[in-house]
mmCIF file of C-alpha atoms in Angstrom:
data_model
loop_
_atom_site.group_PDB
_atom_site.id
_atom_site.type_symbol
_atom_site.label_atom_id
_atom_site.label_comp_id
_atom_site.label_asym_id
_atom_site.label_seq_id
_atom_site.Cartn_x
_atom_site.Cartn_y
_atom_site.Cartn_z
ATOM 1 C CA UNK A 208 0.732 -29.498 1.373
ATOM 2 C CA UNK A 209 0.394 -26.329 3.154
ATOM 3 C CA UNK A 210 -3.241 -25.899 4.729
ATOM 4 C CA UNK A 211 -4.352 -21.664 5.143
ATOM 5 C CA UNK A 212 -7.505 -20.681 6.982
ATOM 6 C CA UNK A 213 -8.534 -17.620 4.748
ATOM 7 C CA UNK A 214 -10.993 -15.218 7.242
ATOM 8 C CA UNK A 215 -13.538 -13.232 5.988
ATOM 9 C CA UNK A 216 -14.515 -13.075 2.414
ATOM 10 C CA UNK A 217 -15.768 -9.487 1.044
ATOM 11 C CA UNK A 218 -15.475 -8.494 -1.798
ATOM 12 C CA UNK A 219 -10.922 -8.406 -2.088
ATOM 13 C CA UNK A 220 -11.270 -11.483 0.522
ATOM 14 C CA UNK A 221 -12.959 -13.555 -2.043
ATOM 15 C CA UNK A 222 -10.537 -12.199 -4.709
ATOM 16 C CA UNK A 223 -7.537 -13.121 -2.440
ATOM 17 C CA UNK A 224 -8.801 -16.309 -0.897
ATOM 18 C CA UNK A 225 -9.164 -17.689 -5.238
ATOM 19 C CA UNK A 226 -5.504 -16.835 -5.533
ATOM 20 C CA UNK A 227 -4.424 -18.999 -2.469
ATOM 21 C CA UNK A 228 -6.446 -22.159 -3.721
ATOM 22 C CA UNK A 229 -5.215 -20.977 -7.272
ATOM 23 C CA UNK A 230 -1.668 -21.808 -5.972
ATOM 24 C CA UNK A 231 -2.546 -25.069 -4.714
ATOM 25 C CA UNK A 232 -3.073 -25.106 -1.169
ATOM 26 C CA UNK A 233 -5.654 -26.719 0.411
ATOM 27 C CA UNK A 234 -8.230 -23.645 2.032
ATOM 28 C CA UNK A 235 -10.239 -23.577 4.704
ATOM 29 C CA UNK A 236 -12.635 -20.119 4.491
ATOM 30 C CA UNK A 237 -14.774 -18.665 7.290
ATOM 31 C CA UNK A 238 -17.198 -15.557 7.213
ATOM 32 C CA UNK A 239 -19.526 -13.768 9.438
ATOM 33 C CA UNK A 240 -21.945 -14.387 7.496
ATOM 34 C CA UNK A 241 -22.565 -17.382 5.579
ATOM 35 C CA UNK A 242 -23.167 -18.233 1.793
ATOM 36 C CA UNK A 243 -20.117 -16.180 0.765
ATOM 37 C CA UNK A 244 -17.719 -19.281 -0.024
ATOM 38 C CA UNK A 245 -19.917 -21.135 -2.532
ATOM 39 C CA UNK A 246 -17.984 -20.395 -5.526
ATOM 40 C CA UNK A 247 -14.617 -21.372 -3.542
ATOM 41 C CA UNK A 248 -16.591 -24.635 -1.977
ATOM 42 C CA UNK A 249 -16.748 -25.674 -5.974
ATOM 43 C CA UNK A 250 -13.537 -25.566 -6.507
ATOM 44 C CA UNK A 251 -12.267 -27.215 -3.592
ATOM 45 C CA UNK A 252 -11.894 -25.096 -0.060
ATOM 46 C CA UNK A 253 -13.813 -26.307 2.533
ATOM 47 C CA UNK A 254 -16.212 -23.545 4.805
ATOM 48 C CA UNK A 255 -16.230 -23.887 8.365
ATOM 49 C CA UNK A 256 -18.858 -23.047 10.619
ATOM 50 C CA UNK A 257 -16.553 -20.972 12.906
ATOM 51 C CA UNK A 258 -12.892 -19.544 13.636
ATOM 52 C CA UNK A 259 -11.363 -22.074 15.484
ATOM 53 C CA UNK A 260 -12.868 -24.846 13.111
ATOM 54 C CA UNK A 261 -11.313 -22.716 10.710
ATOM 55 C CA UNK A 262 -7.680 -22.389 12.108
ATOM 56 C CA UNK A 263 -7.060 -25.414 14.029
ATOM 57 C CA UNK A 264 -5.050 -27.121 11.264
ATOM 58 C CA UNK A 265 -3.658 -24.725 9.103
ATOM 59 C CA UNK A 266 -0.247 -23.574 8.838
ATOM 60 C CA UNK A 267 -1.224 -19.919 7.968
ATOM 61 C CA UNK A 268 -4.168 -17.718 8.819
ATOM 62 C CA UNK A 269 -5.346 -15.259 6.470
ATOM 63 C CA UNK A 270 -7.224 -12.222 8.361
ATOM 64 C CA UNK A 271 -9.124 -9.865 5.559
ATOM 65 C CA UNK A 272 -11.829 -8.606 7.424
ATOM 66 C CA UNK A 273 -13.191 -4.567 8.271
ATOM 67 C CA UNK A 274 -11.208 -2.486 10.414
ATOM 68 C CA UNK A 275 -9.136 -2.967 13.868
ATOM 69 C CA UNK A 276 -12.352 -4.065 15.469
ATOM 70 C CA UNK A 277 -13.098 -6.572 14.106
ATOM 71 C CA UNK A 278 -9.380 -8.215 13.771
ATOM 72 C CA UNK A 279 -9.129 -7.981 17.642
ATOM 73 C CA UNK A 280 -12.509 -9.813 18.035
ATOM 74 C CA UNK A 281 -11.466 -12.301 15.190
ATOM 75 C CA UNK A 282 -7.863 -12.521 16.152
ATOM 76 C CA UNK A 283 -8.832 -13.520 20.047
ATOM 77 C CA UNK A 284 -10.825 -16.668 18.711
ATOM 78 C CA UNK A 285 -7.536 -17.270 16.435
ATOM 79 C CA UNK A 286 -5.186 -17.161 19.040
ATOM 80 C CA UNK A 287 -7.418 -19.624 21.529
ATOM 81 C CA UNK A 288 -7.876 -22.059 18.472
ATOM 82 C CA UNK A 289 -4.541 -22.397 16.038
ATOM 83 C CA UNK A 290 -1.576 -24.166 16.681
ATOM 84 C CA UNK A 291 1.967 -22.694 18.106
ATOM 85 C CA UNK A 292 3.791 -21.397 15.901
ATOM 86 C CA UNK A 293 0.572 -20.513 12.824
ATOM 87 C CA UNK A 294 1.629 -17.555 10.479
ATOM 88 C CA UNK A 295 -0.981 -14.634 11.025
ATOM 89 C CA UNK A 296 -1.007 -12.531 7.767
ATOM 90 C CA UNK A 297 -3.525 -9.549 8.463
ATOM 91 C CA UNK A 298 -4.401 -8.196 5.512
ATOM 92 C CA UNK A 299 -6.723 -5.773 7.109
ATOM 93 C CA UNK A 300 -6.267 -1.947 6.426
ATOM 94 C CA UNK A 301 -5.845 -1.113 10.634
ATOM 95 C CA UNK A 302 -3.145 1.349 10.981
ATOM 96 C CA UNK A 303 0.510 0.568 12.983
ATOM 97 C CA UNK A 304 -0.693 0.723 16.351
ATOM 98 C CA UNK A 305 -2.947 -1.588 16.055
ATOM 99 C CA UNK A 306 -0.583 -3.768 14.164
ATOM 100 C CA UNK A 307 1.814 -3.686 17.168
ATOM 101 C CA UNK A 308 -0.714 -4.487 19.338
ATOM 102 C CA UNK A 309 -1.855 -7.548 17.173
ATOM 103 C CA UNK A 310 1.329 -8.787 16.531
ATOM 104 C CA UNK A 311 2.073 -8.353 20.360
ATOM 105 C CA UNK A 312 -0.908 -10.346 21.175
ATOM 106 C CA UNK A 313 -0.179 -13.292 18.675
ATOM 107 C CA UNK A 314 3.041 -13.987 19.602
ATOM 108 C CA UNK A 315 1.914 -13.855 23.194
ATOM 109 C CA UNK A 316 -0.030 -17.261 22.403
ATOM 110 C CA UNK A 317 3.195 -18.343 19.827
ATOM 111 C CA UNK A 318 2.078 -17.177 16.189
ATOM 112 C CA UNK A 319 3.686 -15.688 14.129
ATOM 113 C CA UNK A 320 2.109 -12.082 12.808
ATOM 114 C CA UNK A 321 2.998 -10.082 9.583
ATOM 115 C CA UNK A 322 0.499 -7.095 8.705
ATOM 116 C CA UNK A 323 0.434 -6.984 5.337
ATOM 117 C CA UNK A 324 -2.599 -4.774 4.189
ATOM 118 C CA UNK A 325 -3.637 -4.648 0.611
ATOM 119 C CA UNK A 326 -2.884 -1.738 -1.932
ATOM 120 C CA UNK A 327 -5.341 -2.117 -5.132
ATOM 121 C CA UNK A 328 -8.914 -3.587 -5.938
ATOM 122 C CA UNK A 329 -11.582 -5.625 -6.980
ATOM 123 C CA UNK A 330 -12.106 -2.996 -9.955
ATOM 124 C CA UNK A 331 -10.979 -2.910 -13.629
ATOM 125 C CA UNK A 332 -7.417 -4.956 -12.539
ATOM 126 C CA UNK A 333 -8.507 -7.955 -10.065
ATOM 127 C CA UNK A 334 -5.382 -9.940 -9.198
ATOM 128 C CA UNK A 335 -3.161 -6.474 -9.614
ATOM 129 C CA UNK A 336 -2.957 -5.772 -5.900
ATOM 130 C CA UNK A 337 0.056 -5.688 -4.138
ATOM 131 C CA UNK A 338 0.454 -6.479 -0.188
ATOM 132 C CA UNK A 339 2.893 -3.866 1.566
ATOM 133 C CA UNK A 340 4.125 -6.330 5.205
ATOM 134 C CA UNK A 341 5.695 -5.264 8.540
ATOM 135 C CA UNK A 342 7.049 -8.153 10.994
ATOM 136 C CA UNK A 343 9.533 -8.760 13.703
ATOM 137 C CA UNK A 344 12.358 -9.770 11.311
ATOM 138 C CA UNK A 345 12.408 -13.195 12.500
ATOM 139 C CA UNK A 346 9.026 -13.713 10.941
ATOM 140 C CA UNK A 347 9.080 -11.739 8.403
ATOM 141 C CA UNK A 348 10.785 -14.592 6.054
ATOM 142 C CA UNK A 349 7.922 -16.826 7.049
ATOM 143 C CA UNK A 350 5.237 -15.407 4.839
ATOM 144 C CA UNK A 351 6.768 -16.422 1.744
ATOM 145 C CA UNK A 352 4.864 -15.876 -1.386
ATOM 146 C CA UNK A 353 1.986 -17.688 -2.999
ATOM 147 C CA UNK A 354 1.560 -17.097 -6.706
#
């Protein structure tokens, strides 16, 4: 069974982060702030009390978290915690350079990175969004789809 750490859980990340344990992985959630994963703790993820609790088993990494700022400060505890070769799917809206930069720094440590922000929302349609992804094409086929 394929394990993803799902980061940060807003409003779209709680969304998203249902859709992932939906499909039948087992999740592992984190959050700045706590006492946003009790409705995903019912149905089965498990909340850790930090990143690299978060990341240090799972096969994929989930980033959906606010702005480049705060994906370089999460992504820096990522890369110290998860194992070689973790997909990094950044589902933060951050722009391309920023992407570049991320992607160069995860593959520095030897993830995997695919930016794939988010086009939709949490409104009328939940569960209508679409991700748009970028990659090296060698990882690109790595972030194959979950439900």
């Amino acid at each position: 069974m394929t394990t993803t750490a799902f980061l940060g859980l807003g409003r779209m990340g709680v969304l998203m982060a249902g859709h992932v344990l939906s499909a039948g992985d087992d999740l592992v959630v984190w959050n700045r702030t706590p006492g946003r994963a009790g409705g995903l703790v019912e149905r089965g993820a498990t909340e850790a009390p930090t990143v690299a609790e978060a990341v240090a088993a799972a096969d994929r990494v989930v980033l959906m978290l606010f702005g480049p700022d705060s994906v370089h400060e999460v992504l820096t505890e990522v890369v110290a915690a998860a194992r070689p070769g973790t997909l990094v799917v950044d589902s933060t809206t951050i722009g391309p350079q920023a992407a570049r930069e991320f992607g160069e720094l995860a593959a520095a440590s030897g993830l995997r990175y695919v930016d794939a922000p988010v086009a939709g929302s949490t409104g009328p349609a939940p569960g209508s969004g679409r991700f748009h992804s970028s990659a090296s094409r060698r990882f690109h086929s790595a972030g194959t789809p979950t439900s």
